[in-house]
CSV table of C-alpha atoms and ligand atoms in Angstrom, one decimal:
chain,number,residue,atom,x,y,z
A,1,MET,CA,-22.4,-16.5,13.4
A,2,PRO,CA,-19.5,-14.2,12.5
A,3,ALA,CA,-17.4,-15.4,9.6
A,4,ARG,CA,-14.2,-17.3,10.4
A,5,CYS,CA,-10.7,-17.0,8.8
A,6,ARG,CA,-10.2,-19.9,6.4
A,7,VAL,CA,-6.6,-20.4,7.6
A,8,CYS,CA,-6.7,-20.0,11.4
A,9,GLY,CA,-10.4,-19.9,12.4
A,10,LYS,CA,-10.2,-16.5,14.1
A,11,SER,CA,-12.8,-13.8,13.4
A,12,ALA,CA,-12.5,-12.8,9.8
A,13,VAL,CA,-12.3,-9.2,8.6
A,14,VAL,CA,-12.6,-9.5,4.9
A,15,ARG,CA,-13.9,-11.8,2.2
A,16,ILE,CA,-11.7,-12.2,-0.8
A,17,PRO,CA,-14.3,-12.3,-3.6
A,18,TYR,CA,-12.5,-14.3,-6.4
A,19,ALA,CA,-11.1,-16.8,-3.9
A,20,ARG,CA,-14.5,-17.0,-2.1
A,21,MET,CA,-12.7,-17.1,1.3
A,22,TRP,CA,-12.8,-15.1,4.5
A,23,LEU,CA,-9.6,-14.1,6.2
A,24,CYS,CA,-8.5,-12.5,9.5
A,25,SER,CA,-6.2,-9.4,9.4
A,26,ASP,CA,-3.0,-11.4,9.8
A,27,HIS,CA,-3.9,-13.8,7.0
A,28,LEU,CA,-5.1,-11.0,4.8
A,29,THR,CA,-1.5,-9.5,4.9
A,30,ALA,CA,0.0,-12.9,4.3
A,31,TYR,CA,-2.4,-13.6,1.4
A,32,LEU,CA,-1.7,-10.3,-0.3
A,33,GLY,CA,2.1,-10.9,0.0
A,34,LYS,CA,1.6,-14.3,-1.6
A,35,ARG,CA,-0.7,-12.9,-4.3
A,36,VAL,CA,1.7,-10.1,-5.3
A,37,GLY,CA,4.6,-12.5,-5.1
A,38,GLU,CA,2.8,-14.7,-7.6
A,39,THR,CA,2.1,-11.8,-9.9
A,40,ILE,CA,5.8,-10.8,-9.8
A,41,ASP,CA,6.8,-14.3,-10.8
A,42,ARG,CA,4.0,-14.9,-13.4
A,43,TYR,CA,4.8,-11.7,-15.3
A,44,HIS,CA,8.5,-11.5,-14.5
A,45,LEU,CA,8.2,-8.1,-12.8
A,46,LEU,CA,11.3,-8.1,-10.5
A,47,SER,CA,14.3,-10.3,-9.8
A,48,GLY,CA,16.7,-10.5,-6.9
A,49,GLY,CA,19.1,-7.6,-7.0
A,50,ASP,CA,16.7,-5.3,-8.8
A,51,ARG,CA,16.1,-1.8,-7.5
A,52,VAL,CA,12.5,-0.6,-7.8
A,53,LEU,CA,11.2,2.9,-7.5
A,54,VAL,CA,7.7,2.7,-6.0
A,55,MET,CA,5.4,5.6,-7.0
A,56,VAL,CA,3.3,6.7,-4.1
A,57,SER,CA,0.5,9.2,-4.7
A,58,GLY,CA,-0.8,9.2,-1.1
A,59,GLY,CA,-3.9,7.2,-2.1
A,60,LYS,CA,-4.8,3.8,-0.8
A,61,ASP,CA,-3.7,1.7,-3.8
A,62,SER,CA,-0.2,2.9,-4.1
A,63,ALA,CA,0.1,2.9,-0.3
A,64,SER,CA,-1.0,-0.8,-0.3
A,65,MET,CA,1.5,-1.6,-3.0
A,66,ALA,CA,4.3,0.1,-1.1
A,67,GLY,CA,3.4,-1.8,2.1
A,68,ILE,CA,3.3,-5.1,0.4
A,69,LEU,CA,6.5,-4.6,-1.6
A,70,SER,CA,8.4,-3.4,1.5
A,71,ALA,CA,7.5,-6.7,3.2
A,72,LEU,CA,8.5,-8.7,0.1
A,73,ALA,CA,11.8,-6.8,-0.6
A,74,SER,CA,14.1,-8.5,1.9
A,75,LYS,CA,12.5,-12.0,1.3
A,76,ARG,CA,13.0,-11.8,-2.4
A,77,GLY,CA,16.3,-9.8,-2.5
A,78,PHE,CA,15.2,-6.7,-4.3
A,79,GLU,CA,15.5,-3.1,-3.1
A,80,ALA,CA,12.6,-0.7,-2.9
A,81,ALA,CA,12.4,3.1,-2.4
A,82,LEU,CA,9.5,5.5,-2.7
A,83,LEU,CA,8.9,8.4,-5.1
A,84,HIS,CA,6.2,11.0,-4.5
A,85,ILE,CA,5.5,13.8,-7.1
A,86,ASP,CA,4.0,16.9,-5.4
A,87,LEU,CA,1.8,18.3,-8.1
A,88,GLY,CA,1.1,21.6,-6.2
A,89,VAL,CA,-2.7,21.2,-6.5
A,90,GLY,CA,-3.8,23.0,-3.3
A,91,GLU,CA,-4.9,21.1,-0.3
A,92,PHE,CA,-5.1,17.8,-2.3
A,93,SER,CA,-1.3,17.9,-2.8
A,94,ALA,CA,-0.5,19.0,0.7
A,95,LEU,CA,-2.5,16.0,2.2
A,96,SER,CA,-1.1,13.6,-0.4
A,97,ARG,CA,2.5,14.6,0.3
A,98,ALA,CA,1.9,14.3,4.1
A,99,ALA,CA,0.4,10.8,3.6
A,100,ALA,CA,3.4,9.8,1.5
A,101,GLU,CA,5.8,11.1,4.2
A,102,GLU,CA,3.9,9.2,6.9
A,103,LEU,CA,3.9,6.0,4.8
A,104,SER,CA,7.7,6.2,4.4
A,105,LYS,CA,8.1,6.3,8.1
A,106,ARG,CA,5.6,3.5,8.7
A,107,ILE,CA,7.0,1.0,6.3
A,108,ASN,CA,10.6,2.2,6.7
A,109,LEU,CA,11.5,2.9,3.1
A,110,PRO,CA,13.3,6.0,1.9
A,111,LEU,CA,11.2,8.6,0.1
A,112,LEU,CA,12.2,11.1,-2.5
A,113,VAL,CA,9.6,13.9,-2.9
A,114,VAL,CA,9.7,15.8,-6.2
A,115,PRO,CA,7.7,19.1,-5.9
A,116,LEU,CA,7.0,20.2,-9.4
A,117,ARG,CA,7.3,23.9,-8.6
A,118,GLU,CA,10.8,23.4,-7.2
A,119,ALA,CA,12.0,20.8,-9.6
A,120,ILE,CA,10.9,22.3,-12.9
A,121,GLY,CA,9.7,25.8,-12.0
A,122,ALA,CA,5.9,25.2,-12.5
A,123,ASP,CA,3.2,23.3,-10.6
A,124,LEU,CA,0.5,21.3,-12.4
A,125,PRO,CA,-2.2,24.0,-12.4
A,126,ARG,CA,0.2,26.3,-14.2
A,127,LEU,CA,1.1,23.6,-16.8
A,128,ILE,CA,-2.6,22.8,-17.3
A,129,LYS,CA,-3.5,26.5,-17.8
A,130,SER,CA,-0.9,26.8,-20.6
A,131,VAL,CA,-1.8,23.5,-22.3
A,132,ARG,CA,-5.4,23.8,-23.3
A,133,ARG,CA,-5.4,21.1,-26.0
A,134,ARG,CA,-4.9,18.2,-23.5
A,135,SER,CA,-7.2,17.3,-20.7
A,136,PRO,CA,-5.7,18.1,-17.2
A,137,CYS,CA,-5.3,14.3,-16.5
A,138,ALA,CA,-3.5,13.8,-19.8
A,139,THR,CA,-1.0,16.6,-19.0
A,140,CYS,CA,-0.6,15.2,-15.5
A,141,GLY,CA,0.0,11.7,-16.8
A,142,VAL,CA,2.8,12.9,-19.2
A,143,VAL,CA,4.5,14.8,-16.5
A,144,LYS,CA,4.3,12.0,-13.9
A,145,ARG,CA,5.5,9.3,-16.3
A,146,TYR,CA,8.4,11.5,-17.5
A,147,VAL,CA,9.6,12.5,-14.0
A,148,ALA,CA,9.4,8.9,-12.7
A,149,ASN,CA,11.3,7.5,-15.7
A,150,VAL,CA,14.0,10.2,-15.5
A,151,ALA,CA,14.3,9.8,-11.7
A,152,ALA,CA,14.7,6.0,-12.0
A,153,LEU,CA,17.2,6.3,-14.8
A,154,ARG,CA,19.4,8.9,-13.1
A,155,LEU,CA,19.2,7.3,-9.6
A,156,GLY,CA,20.0,3.8,-10.8
A,157,PHE,CA,16.7,2.0,-10.5
A,158,ASP,CA,15.6,-0.9,-12.8
A,159,ALA,CA,11.9,-0.4,-12.6
A,160,VAL,CA,9.1,2.0,-11.7
A,161,ALA,CA,6.2,0.4,-9.9
A,162,VAL,CA,2.7,2.0,-10.1
A,163,GLY,CA,-0.3,1.1,-8.0
A,164,HIS,CA,-2.7,0.2,-10.8
A,165,THR,CA,-5.1,-2.6,-9.6
A,166,LEU,CA,-7.1,-5.2,-11.4
A,167,VAL,CA,-10.0,-2.7,-11.8
A,168,ASP,CA,-7.7,-0.1,-13.3
A,169,LEU,CA,-6.1,-2.4,-15.8
A,170,ALA,CA,-9.5,-3.9,-16.8
A,171,SER,CA,-10.8,-0.3,-17.3
A,172,PHE,CA,-7.9,0.5,-19.5
A,173,ALA,CA,-8.4,-2.7,-21.5
A,174,LEU,CA,-12.1,-2.0,-22.0
A,175,LYS,CA,-11.4,1.6,-23.0
A,176,GLY,CA,-8.9,0.3,-25.6
A,177,TYR,CA,-11.5,-2.1,-27.1
A,178,ILE,CA,-14.3,0.5,-27.1
A,179,THR,CA,-12.2,3.3,-28.6
A,180,ARG,CA,-10.2,0.9,-30.8
A,181,SER,CA,-6.9,2.5,-29.6
A,182,GLU,CA,-3.7,0.7,-28.7
A,183,GLU,CA,-2.5,3.0,-26.0
A,184,PRO,CA,-4.9,2.0,-23.2
A,185,LEU,CA,-4.4,-1.7,-24.2
A,186,GLU,CA,-0.7,-1.3,-23.8
A,187,ALA,CA,-1.3,0.3,-20.4
A,188,ALA,CA,-3.5,-2.6,-19.4
A,189,THR,CA,-0.6,-5.0,-18.9
A,190,PRO,CA,1.3,-5.9,-15.7
A,191,LYS,CA,4.6,-4.9,-17.3
A,192,ASN,CA,5.8,-2.4,-20.0
A,193,PRO,CA,9.4,-3.5,-20.6
A,194,GLY,CA,12.1,-0.8,-20.7
A,195,LEU,CA,14.9,-0.1,-23.1
A,196,SER,CA,18.4,0.1,-21.9
A,197,GLY,CA,19.4,3.7,-20.9
A,198,LEU,CA,16.1,5.2,-22.1
A,199,PHE,CA,13.2,3.6,-20.3
A,200,VAL,CA,13.1,1.5,-17.1
A,201,ASP,CA,10.5,-1.2,-16.8
A,202,ARG,CA,7.1,0.1,-15.7
A,203,ILE,CA,5.5,-2.6,-13.5
A,204,LYS,CA,2.1,-3.0,-11.8
A,205,PRO,CA,2.4,-5.5,-8.9
A,206,LEU,CA,-1.3,-5.1,-8.0
A,207,ALA,CA,-2.4,-6.3,-11.4
A,208,GLU,CA,-4.4,-9.1,-9.8
A,209,VAL,CA,-5.4,-7.4,-6.6
A,210,GLY,CA,-8.9,-5.9,-6.2
A,211,GLU,CA,-10.3,-2.9,-4.5
A,212,VAL,CA,-11.8,-4.9,-1.6
A,213,GLU,CA,-8.3,-6.2,-0.6
A,214,THR,CA,-6.5,-2.8,-0.8
A,215,ARG,CA,-9.2,-1.1,1.2
A,216,ALA,CA,-9.0,-3.8,3.9
A,217,TYR,CA,-5.2,-4.0,3.8
A,218,VAL,CA,-4.6,-0.2,4.5
A,219,LYS,CA,-7.1,-0.5,7.3
A,220,TYR,CA,-5.8,-3.6,9.1
A,221,ALA,CA,-2.1,-3.1,8.4
A,222,GLU,CA,-2.5,0.5,9.6
A,223,ILE,CA,-1.0,2.0,6.4
A,224,PRO,CA,-1.2,5.8,6.1
A,225,TRP,CA,-3.1,7.1,3.1
A,226,THR,CA,-5.5,9.9,2.2
A,227,ASP,CA,-8.8,9.9,0.3
A,228,ALA,CA,-8.3,13.6,-0.7
A,229,VAL,CA,-9.7,14.2,-4.2
A,230,CYS,CA,-7.9,16.1,-6.9
A,231,GLU,CA,-9.9,19.1,-8.2
A,232,TYR,CA,-9.2,18.0,-11.8
A,233,LYS,CA,-10.7,14.5,-11.3
A,234,PRO,CA,-13.3,14.0,-14.1
A,235,VAL,CA,-16.8,13.6,-12.9
A,236,ARG,CA,-18.6,12.2,-15.9
A,237,THR,CA,-16.6,10.9,-18.8
A,238,ILE,CA,-16.3,7.7,-20.8
A,239,ASP,CA,-13.4,6.7,-18.4
A,240,VAL,CA,-15.7,7.1,-15.4
A,241,GLU,CA,-18.5,5.2,-17.0
A,242,ILE,CA,-16.1,2.3,-17.9
A,243,ARG,CA,-14.7,2.2,-14.4
A,244,ASP,CA,-18.1,2.1,-12.8
A,245,PHE,CA,-19.0,-0.8,-15.1
A,246,VAL,CA,-15.8,-2.7,-14.4
A,247,SER,CA,-16.2,-2.2,-10.6
A,248,LYS,CA,-19.6,-3.7,-10.8
A,249,LEU,CA,-18.2,-6.7,-12.7
A,250,GLU,CA,-15.6,-7.1,-10.0
A,251,ARG,CA,-18.3,-7.1,-7.3
A,252,ASP,CA,-20.7,-9.4,-9.1
A,253,TYR,CA,-18.3,-11.7,-11.1
A,254,PRO,CA,-14.9,-11.4,-9.4
A,255,SER,CA,-13.2,-14.5,-10.8
A,256,LEU,CA,-14.4,-13.7,-14.3
A,257,LEU,CA,-12.5,-10.4,-14.2
A,258,VAL,CA,-9.2,-12.1,-13.3
A,259,SER,CA,-9.5,-14.7,-16.1
A,260,MET,CA,-10.6,-12.1,-18.6
A,261,MET,CA,-7.6,-10.0,-17.8
A,262,ARG,CA,-5.2,-13.0,-18.2
A,263,GLY,CA,-6.6,-13.4,-21.7
A,264,VAL,CA,-6.1,-9.6,-22.3
A,265,TYR,CA,-2.5,-9.8,-21.1
A,266,ALA,CA,-1.7,-12.6,-23.4
A,267,ARG,CA,-3.1,-10.7,-26.5
A,268,ALA,CA,-2.2,-7.1,-25.6
A,269,PRO,CA,0.0,-5.3,-28.1
A,270,LYS,CA,3.7,-5.4,-27.1
A,271,THR,CA,5.2,-2.1,-26.0
A,272,GLN,CA,7.2,-0.8,-29.0
A,273,ARG,CA,10.4,0.7,-27.7
A,274,GLU,CA,12.8,-0.1,-30.5
A,275,GLY,CA,13.2,2.4,-33.2
A,276,VAL,CA,11.9,5.4,-31.2
A,277,GLY,CA,13.7,8.7,-31.9
A,278,LYS,CA,15.2,11.1,-29.4
A,279,CYS,CA,13.8,14.5,-28.3
A,280,SER,CA,15.8,17.3,-29.9
A,281,VAL,CA,15.6,19.2,-26.6
A,282,CYS,CA,16.2,16.7,-23.7
A,283,GLY,CA,17.3,13.5,-25.5
A,284,ALA,CA,14.4,11.5,-24.1
A,285,PRO,CA,12.9,8.8,-26.3
A,286,THR,CA,10.0,10.1,-28.4
A,287,ASN,CA,8.3,9.6,-31.7
A,288,THR,CA,8.1,13.3,-32.4
A,289,ASP,CA,10.9,15.9,-32.8
A,290,VAL,CA,10.3,17.3,-29.3
A,291,CYS,CA,8.8,15.1,-26.5
A,292,ALA,CA,5.5,15.9,-24.9
A,293,PHE,CA,7.1,16.8,-21.6
A,294,CYS,CA,9.4,19.4,-23.2
A,295,ARG,CA,6.4,20.8,-25.3
A,296,ILE,CA,4.2,21.1,-22.2
A,297,THR,CA,6.8,22.7,-19.9
A,298,SER,CA,8.1,25.0,-22.7
A,299,ARG,CA,4.7,26.4,-23.2
A,300,ALA,CA,4.3,27.2,-19.5
A,301,LEU,CA,7.9,28.3,-18.8
A,302,GLY,CA,9.3,29.5,-22.2
A,303,GLU,CA,11.9,26.7,-22.0
A,304,SER,CA,11.9,22.9,-21.3
A,305,GLY,CA,11.7,21.9,-17.6
A,306,ALA,CA,14.0,19.0,-18.3
A,307,PRO,CA,17.4,20.6,-17.4
A,308,ALA,CA,16.0,21.9,-14.1
A,309,LEU,CA,14.6,18.5,-13.3
A,310,HIS,CA,17.9,16.8,-14.0
A,311,GLU,CA,19.7,19.3,-11.7
A,312,PHE,CA,17.1,18.8,-9.0
A,313,LEU,CA,17.5,15.0,-9.1
A,314,GLU,CA,21.3,15.4,-9.0
A,315,GLU,CA,21.1,17.4,-5.9
A,316,LYS,CA,18.8,14.8,-4.3
A,317,ARG,CA,20.8,11.9,-5.3
A,318,GLU,CA,21.9,10.9,-1.8
A,319,VAL,CA,18.2,10.7,-0.6
A,320,LEU,CA,17.8,7.3,-2.3
A,321,ALA,CA,21.5,6.3,-2.5
B,401,SF4,FE1,-3.5,14.1,-12.1
B,401,SF4,FE2,-6.0,13.9,-13.0
B,401,SF4,FE3,-5.2,12.4,-11.0
B,401,SF4,FE4,-5.5,15.1,-10.7
B,401,SF4,S1,-7.2,13.6,-11.1
B,401,SF4,S2,-3.8,13.8,-9.9
B,401,SF4,S3,-4.9,15.8,-12.7
B,401,SF4,S4,-4.4,12.3,-13.1
B,402,ZN,ZN1,-6.3,-16.1,10.1
B,403,ZN,ZN1,12.2,16.4,-24.3
């Protein structure tokens, strides 16, 4: 006999592993809205009147997050808009950008696209080529975080939302414990609080949502996304091994993963924002004389990409006004 929705008794489309219940497509959407709403409340991610800039890569997790937040925005009185960074990585970036543009139309939220080549004068492959000491993903991470934070600050947003799921955060946490480093542990929390005028809050509304749910959600809510794979995606590294292990945990012991992460959130090192210095080139907060973004872009371009980025954002101000 086919499984039935726990709420309405109609044919079910997905089983929520940690709640051990089957849901139909309508109640899956309602369930995820409730789950994300509870995460927002539990970790104080957003309040009424806040403006949140939702990072959409074109992939399924950030697309799910955007769809769920767009439905919650009017109910909870916050405002959401989308940001996509076009990295300029061949077909992967073309498909990702197209998916983000489709998503914006589908969920009716304004979208700002920041193409790196246009905004700072160099795309990701050029930056990667000139910065050999960092891995491609580390360079990409620095650039994406910087662009998102500056865009949010300049365009009047209170928070940047990223689509990290329960599996992502659990993978960061495990990496932090294995490598005994604080950075992944700090990233493994639902919220990294901002600092007035320098950082906006970085929030993860899918912190307690798993892969099964986002995959089902994009399918049944007809949310546009792409499964295009970036050519720099690592194939076999410690990060990949950790993620495979955490995904198996999620499959086999789903409720264990949620309770383990609540313990991690309670003990994770607090983001240290106070006392940071300022970049001597762009003024962004940093612990070194020149921030990582200015160092990376200067190596590729001969000068920091920060002034060009600021100018680009100024010109696009009305897109998300
Ligand atoms: Fe960036 Fe690495 Fe993801 Fe490619 S795989 S988009 S380089 S983080
Ligand atoms: Zn139902
Ligand atoms: Zn700088």
